[in-house]
Coordinates of C-alpha atoms and ligand atoms in Angstrom, one line a residue:
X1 CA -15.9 -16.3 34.8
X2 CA -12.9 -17.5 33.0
X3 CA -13.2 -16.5 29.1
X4 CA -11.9 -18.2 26.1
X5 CA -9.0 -17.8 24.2
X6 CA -8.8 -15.2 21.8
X7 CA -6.8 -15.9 18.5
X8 CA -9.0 -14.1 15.8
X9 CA -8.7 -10.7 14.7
X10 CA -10.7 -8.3 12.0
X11 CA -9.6 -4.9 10.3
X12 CA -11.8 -3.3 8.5
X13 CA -10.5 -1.3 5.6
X14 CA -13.1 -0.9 2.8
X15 CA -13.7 2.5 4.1
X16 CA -13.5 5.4 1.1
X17 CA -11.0 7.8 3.0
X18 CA -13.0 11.0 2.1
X19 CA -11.1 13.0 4.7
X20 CA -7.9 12.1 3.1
X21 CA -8.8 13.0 -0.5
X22 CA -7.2 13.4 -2.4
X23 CA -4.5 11.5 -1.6
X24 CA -6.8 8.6 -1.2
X25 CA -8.4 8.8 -4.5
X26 CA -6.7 6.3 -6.1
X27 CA -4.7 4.4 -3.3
X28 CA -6.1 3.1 0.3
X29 CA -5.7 5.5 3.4
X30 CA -4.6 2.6 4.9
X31 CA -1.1 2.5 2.9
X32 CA -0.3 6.3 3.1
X33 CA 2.9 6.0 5.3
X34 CA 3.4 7.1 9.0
X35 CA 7.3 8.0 9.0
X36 CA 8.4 4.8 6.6
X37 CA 5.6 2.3 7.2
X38 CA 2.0 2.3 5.9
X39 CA -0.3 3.1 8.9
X40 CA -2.1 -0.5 8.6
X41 CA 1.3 -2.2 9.4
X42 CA 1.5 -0.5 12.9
X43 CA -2.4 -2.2 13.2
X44 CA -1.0 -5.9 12.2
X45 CA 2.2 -5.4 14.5
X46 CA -0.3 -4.8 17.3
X47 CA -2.8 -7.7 16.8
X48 CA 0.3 -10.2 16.2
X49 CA 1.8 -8.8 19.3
X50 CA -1.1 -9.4 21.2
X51 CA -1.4 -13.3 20.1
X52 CA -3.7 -12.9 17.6
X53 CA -3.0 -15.5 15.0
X54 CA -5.2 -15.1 11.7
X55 CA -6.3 -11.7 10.8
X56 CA -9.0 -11.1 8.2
X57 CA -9.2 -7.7 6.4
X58 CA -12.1 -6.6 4.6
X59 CA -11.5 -4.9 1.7
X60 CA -13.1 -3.1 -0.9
X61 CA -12.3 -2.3 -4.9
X62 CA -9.5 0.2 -4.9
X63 CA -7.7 -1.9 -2.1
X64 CA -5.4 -4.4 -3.5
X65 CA -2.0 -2.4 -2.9
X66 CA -3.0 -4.0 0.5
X67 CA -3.0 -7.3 -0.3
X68 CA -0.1 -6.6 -2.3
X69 CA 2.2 -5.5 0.3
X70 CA 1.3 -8.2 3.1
X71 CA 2.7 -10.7 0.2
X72 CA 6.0 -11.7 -1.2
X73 CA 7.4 -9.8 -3.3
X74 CA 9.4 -12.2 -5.5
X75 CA 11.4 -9.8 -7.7
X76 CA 12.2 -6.9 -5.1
X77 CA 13.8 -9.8 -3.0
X78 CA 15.7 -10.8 -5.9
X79 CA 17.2 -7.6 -6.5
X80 CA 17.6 -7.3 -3.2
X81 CA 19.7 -10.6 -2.7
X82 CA 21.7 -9.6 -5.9
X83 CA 22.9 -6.3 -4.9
X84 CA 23.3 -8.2 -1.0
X85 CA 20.8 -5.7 0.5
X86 CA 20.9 -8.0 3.6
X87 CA 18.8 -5.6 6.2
X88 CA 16.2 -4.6 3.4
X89 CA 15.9 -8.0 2.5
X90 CA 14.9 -9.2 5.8
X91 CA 12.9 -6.3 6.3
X92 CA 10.9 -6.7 2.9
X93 CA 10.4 -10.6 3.6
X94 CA 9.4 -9.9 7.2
X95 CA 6.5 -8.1 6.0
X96 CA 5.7 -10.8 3.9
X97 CA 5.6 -13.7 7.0
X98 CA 4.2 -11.0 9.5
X99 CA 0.8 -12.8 10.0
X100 CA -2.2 -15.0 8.3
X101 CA -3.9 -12.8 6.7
X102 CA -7.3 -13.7 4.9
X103 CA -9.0 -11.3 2.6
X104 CA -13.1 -10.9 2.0
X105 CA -14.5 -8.2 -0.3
X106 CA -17.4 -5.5 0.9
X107 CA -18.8 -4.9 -1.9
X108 CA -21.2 -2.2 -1.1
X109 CA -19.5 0.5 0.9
X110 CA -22.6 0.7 3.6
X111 CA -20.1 1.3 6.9
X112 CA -18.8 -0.4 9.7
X113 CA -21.4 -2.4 11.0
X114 CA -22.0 -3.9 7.5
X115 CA -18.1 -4.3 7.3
X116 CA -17.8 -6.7 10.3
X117 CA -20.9 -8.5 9.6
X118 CA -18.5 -9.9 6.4
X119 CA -16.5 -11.3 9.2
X120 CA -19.2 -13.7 10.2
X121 CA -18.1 -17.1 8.4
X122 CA -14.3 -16.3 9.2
X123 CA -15.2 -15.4 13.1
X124 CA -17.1 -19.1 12.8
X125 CA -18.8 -18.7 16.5
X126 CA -15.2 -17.5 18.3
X127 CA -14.9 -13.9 19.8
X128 CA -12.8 -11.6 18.0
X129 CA -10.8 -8.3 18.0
X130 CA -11.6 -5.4 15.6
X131 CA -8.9 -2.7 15.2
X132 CA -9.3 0.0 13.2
X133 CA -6.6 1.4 10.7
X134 CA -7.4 4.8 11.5
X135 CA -6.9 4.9 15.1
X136 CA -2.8 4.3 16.5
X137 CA -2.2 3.6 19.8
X138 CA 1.4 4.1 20.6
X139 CA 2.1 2.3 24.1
X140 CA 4.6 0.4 26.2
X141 CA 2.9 -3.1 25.8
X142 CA -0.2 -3.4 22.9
X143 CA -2.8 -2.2 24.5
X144 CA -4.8 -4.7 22.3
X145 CA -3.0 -7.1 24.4
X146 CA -4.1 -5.7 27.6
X147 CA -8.3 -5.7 26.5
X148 CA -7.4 -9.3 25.4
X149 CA -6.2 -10.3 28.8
X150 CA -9.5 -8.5 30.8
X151 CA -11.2 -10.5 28.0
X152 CA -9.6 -14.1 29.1
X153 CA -10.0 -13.6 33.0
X154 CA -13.8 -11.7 32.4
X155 CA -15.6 -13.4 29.0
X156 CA -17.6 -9.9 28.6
X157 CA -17.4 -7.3 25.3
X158 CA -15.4 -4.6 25.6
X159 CA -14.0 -1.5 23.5
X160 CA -11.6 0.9 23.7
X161 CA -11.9 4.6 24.7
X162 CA -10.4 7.9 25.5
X163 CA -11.0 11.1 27.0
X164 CA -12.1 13.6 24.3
X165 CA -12.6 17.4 24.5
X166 CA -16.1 18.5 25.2
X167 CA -16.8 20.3 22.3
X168 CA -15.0 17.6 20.1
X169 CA -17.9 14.9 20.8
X170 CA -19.9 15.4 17.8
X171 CA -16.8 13.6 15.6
X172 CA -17.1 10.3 17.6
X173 CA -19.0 7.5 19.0
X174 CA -19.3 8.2 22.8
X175 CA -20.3 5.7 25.7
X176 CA -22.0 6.3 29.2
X177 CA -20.6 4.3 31.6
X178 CA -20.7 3.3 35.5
X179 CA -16.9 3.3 36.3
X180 CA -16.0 -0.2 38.0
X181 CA -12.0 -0.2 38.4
X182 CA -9.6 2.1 37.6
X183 CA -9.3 3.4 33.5
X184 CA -12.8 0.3 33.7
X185 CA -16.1 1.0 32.9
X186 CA -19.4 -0.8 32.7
X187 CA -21.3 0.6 29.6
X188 CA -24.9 1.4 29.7
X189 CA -25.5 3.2 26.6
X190 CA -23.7 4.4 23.1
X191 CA -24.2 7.0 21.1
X192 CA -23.2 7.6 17.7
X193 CA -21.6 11.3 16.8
X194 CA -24.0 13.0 19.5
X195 CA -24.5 16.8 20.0
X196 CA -22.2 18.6 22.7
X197 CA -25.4 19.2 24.8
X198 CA -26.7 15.6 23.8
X199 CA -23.3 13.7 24.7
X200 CA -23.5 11.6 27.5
X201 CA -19.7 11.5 28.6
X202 CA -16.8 12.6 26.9
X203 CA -15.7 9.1 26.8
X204 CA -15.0 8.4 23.1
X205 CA -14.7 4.8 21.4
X206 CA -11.4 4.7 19.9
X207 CA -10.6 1.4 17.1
X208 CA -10.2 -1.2 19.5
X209 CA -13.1 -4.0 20.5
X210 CA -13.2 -7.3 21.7
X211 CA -16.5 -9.0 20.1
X212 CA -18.2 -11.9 20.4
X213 CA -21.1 -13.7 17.6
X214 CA -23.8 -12.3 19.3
X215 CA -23.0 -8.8 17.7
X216 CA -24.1 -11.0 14.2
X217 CA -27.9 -11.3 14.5
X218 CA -27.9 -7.6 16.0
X219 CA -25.5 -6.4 12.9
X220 CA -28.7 -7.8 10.5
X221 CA -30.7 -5.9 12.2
X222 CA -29.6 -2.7 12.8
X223 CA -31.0 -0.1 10.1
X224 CA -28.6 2.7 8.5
X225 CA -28.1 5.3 11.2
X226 CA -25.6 8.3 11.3
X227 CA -24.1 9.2 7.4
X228 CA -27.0 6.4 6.0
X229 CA -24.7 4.1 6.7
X230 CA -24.7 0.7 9.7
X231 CA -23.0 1.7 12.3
X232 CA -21.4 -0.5 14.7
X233 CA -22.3 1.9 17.7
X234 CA -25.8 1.5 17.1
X235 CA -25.2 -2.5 17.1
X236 CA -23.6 -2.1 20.2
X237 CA -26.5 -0.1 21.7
X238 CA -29.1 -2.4 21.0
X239 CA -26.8 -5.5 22.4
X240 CA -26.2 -3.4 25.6
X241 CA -29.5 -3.7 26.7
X242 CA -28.6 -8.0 26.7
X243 CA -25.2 -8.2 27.5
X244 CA -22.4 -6.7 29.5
X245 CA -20.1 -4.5 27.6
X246 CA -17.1 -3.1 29.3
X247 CA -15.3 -0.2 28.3
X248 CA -11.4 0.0 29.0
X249 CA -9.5 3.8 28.5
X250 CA -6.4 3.4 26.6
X251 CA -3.0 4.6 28.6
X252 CA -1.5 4.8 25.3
X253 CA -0.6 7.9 22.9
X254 CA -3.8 7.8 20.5
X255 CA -3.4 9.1 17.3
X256 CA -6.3 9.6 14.7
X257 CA -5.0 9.2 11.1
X258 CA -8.0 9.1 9.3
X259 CA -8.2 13.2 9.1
X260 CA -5.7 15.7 8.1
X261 CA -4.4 17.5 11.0
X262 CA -4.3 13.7 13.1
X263 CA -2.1 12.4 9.9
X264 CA 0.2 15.1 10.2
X265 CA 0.6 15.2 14.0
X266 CA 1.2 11.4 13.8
X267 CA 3.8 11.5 11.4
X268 CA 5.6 14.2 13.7
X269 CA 5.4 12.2 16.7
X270 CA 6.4 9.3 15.8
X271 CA 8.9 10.7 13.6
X272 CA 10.5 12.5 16.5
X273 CA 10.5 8.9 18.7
X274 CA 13.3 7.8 15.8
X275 CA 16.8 7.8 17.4
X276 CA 18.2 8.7 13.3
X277 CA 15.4 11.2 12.7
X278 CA 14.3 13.3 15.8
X279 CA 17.5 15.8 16.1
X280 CA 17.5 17.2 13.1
X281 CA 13.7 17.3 12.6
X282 CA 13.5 18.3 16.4
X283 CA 16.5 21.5 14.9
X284 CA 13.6 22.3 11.6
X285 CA 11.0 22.4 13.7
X286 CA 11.9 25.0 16.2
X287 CA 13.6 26.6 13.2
X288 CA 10.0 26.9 11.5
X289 CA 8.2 27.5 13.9
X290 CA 10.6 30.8 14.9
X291 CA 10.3 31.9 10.9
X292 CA 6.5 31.7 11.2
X293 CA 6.0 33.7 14.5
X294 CA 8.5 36.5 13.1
X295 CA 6.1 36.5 9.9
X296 CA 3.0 36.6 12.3
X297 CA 4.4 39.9 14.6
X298 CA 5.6 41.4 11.6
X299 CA 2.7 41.3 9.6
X300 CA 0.4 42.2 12.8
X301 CA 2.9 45.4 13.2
X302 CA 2.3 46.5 9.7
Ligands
UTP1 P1 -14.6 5.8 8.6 O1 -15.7 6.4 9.3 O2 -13.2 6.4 8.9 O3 -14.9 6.0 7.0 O4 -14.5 4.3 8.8 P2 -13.8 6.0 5.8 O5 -14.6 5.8 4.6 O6 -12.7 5.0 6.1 O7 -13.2 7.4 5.9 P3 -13.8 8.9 5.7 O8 -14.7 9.1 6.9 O9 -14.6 8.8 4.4 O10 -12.7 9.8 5.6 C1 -14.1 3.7 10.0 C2 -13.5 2.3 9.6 O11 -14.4 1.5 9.0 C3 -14.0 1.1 7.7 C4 -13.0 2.0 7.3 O12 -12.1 1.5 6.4 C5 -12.3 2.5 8.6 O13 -11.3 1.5 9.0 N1 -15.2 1.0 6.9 C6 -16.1 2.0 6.8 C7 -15.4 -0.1 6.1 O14 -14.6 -1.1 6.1 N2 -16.5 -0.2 5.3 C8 -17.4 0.9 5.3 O15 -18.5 0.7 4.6 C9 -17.2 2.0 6.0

């Protein structure tokens, strides 16, 4: 069946960032910066690259450097045009025309499931995309791009997902699935942040899905679950049982920002992709890491 086009997109980012604190106590996780650009930009440059055309964000209090950023900014421009900045200048007004951005307030943090259900008037009875801000997917083409396609030629749900370690389950939403194509799955059940012995694959959803209004009426009724708080899994779950949801495994590089250890790693990759950057940080990383093995044998022949 031939779906419809998909033009809509939604990224969630009323989230508190506990992980991150406390650099996120008083500014969104969202803006801390992967190399030189805040980690939500490389999320907008995705959906826009993908054709999606009007993007809302939800939002929370503590958020507005967001809004701030996907604006003009009027006086930096000036200064900019004054001193005959011309490369910063584009790139600060670029940022500013990058996509149609609409903003709606959370206003109770009670997770992701509640989060989208804000998107419902926006959404207006089209599907949509959701990406997440935590979740980068470094790749070729957007892989957004290449769910959006399946989604055109197939009309079904679909998220995104990726191979995780066994023991690593616990930390993410995981699907079972009948595999149909190749990297293509059929899902028949979801399960939020399962037990290793309780996981049914090791298939985990990464920030990516293709929705349609259906998931609404289910969002309203689905009751806190994992952390007290509505969770979009268990949404899913319930609208499995009704609908066909597929599930499509990234190809790209996944990072998770949302945590420490995937912040830094991120930052190091994608730092060491930059033609003016990855030489020398390539030269300090070897150089480190040599320093801190001496350390190690020395201290372990004390
Ligand atoms: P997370 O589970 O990462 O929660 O949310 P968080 O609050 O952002 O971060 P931690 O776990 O405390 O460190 C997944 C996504 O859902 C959004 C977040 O902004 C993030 O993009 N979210 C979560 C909301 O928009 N609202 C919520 O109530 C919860």
């Amino acid at each position: 069946m031939e779906g419809c086009k998909l033009s809509k997109g939604v990224i969630p980012v009323a989230g508190f960032g506990t992980r991150l604190l406390p650099a996120t106590k008083a500014q969104p996780k969202e803006m801390l910066p992967l190399v030189d650009k805040p980690a939500i930009q490389y999320v907008v440059e995705e959906a826009t690259s993908s054709g999606i055309e009007s993007l809302l964000l939800i939002t929370g209090r503590g958020k507005r450097a967001i809004e701030d950023y996907f604006d003009y900014s009027i006086e930096l421009e000036e200064e900019l045009e004054s001193q005959d900045k011309k490369e910063l200048l584009h790139l600060v007004r670029q940022i500013g025309n990058m996509a149609q951005i609409f903003y709606v307030r959370q206003k109770l943090q009670r997770g992701l499931g509640d989060a989208i259900y804000c998107s419902r008037e926006f959404v207006n009875g089209s599907p949509f995309a959701v990406l997440l801000a935590d979740d980068i997917i470094e790749d070729e083409g957007p892989e957004l791009k290449q769910m959006i396609n399946l989604f055109e030629r197939t009309d079904e749900m679909m998220l995104a997902v990726h191979p995780v370690p066994p023991e690593s389950v616990s930390q993410w939403g995981v699907i079972k699935g009948e595999k149909i194509g190749e990297g293509l799955f059929q899902v028949t059940d979801l399960v939020e942040k399962p037990a290793p012995e309780e996981a049914p694959s090791n298939l985990a959803i990464v920030g990516r899905y293709i929705l349609k209004p259906t998931i609404f009426p289910v969002l309203a009724n689905t009751p806190p679950g994992k952390g007290g708080e509505i969770q979009l899994t268990d949404a899913l779950r319930t609208l499995v049982k009704e609908e066909r949801i597929l599930a499509w495994q990234i190809r790209g590089n996944y990072f998770g920002v949302g945590d420490k250890l995937g912040y830094l790693k991120a930052n190091i990759a994608l730092a060491l992709k930059r033609k003016e950057l990855s030489s020398q940080l390539r030269d300090f990383l070897q150089e480190i890491l040599s320093t801190t093995e001496e350390k190690r044998n020395h201290e372990e022949g004390d």
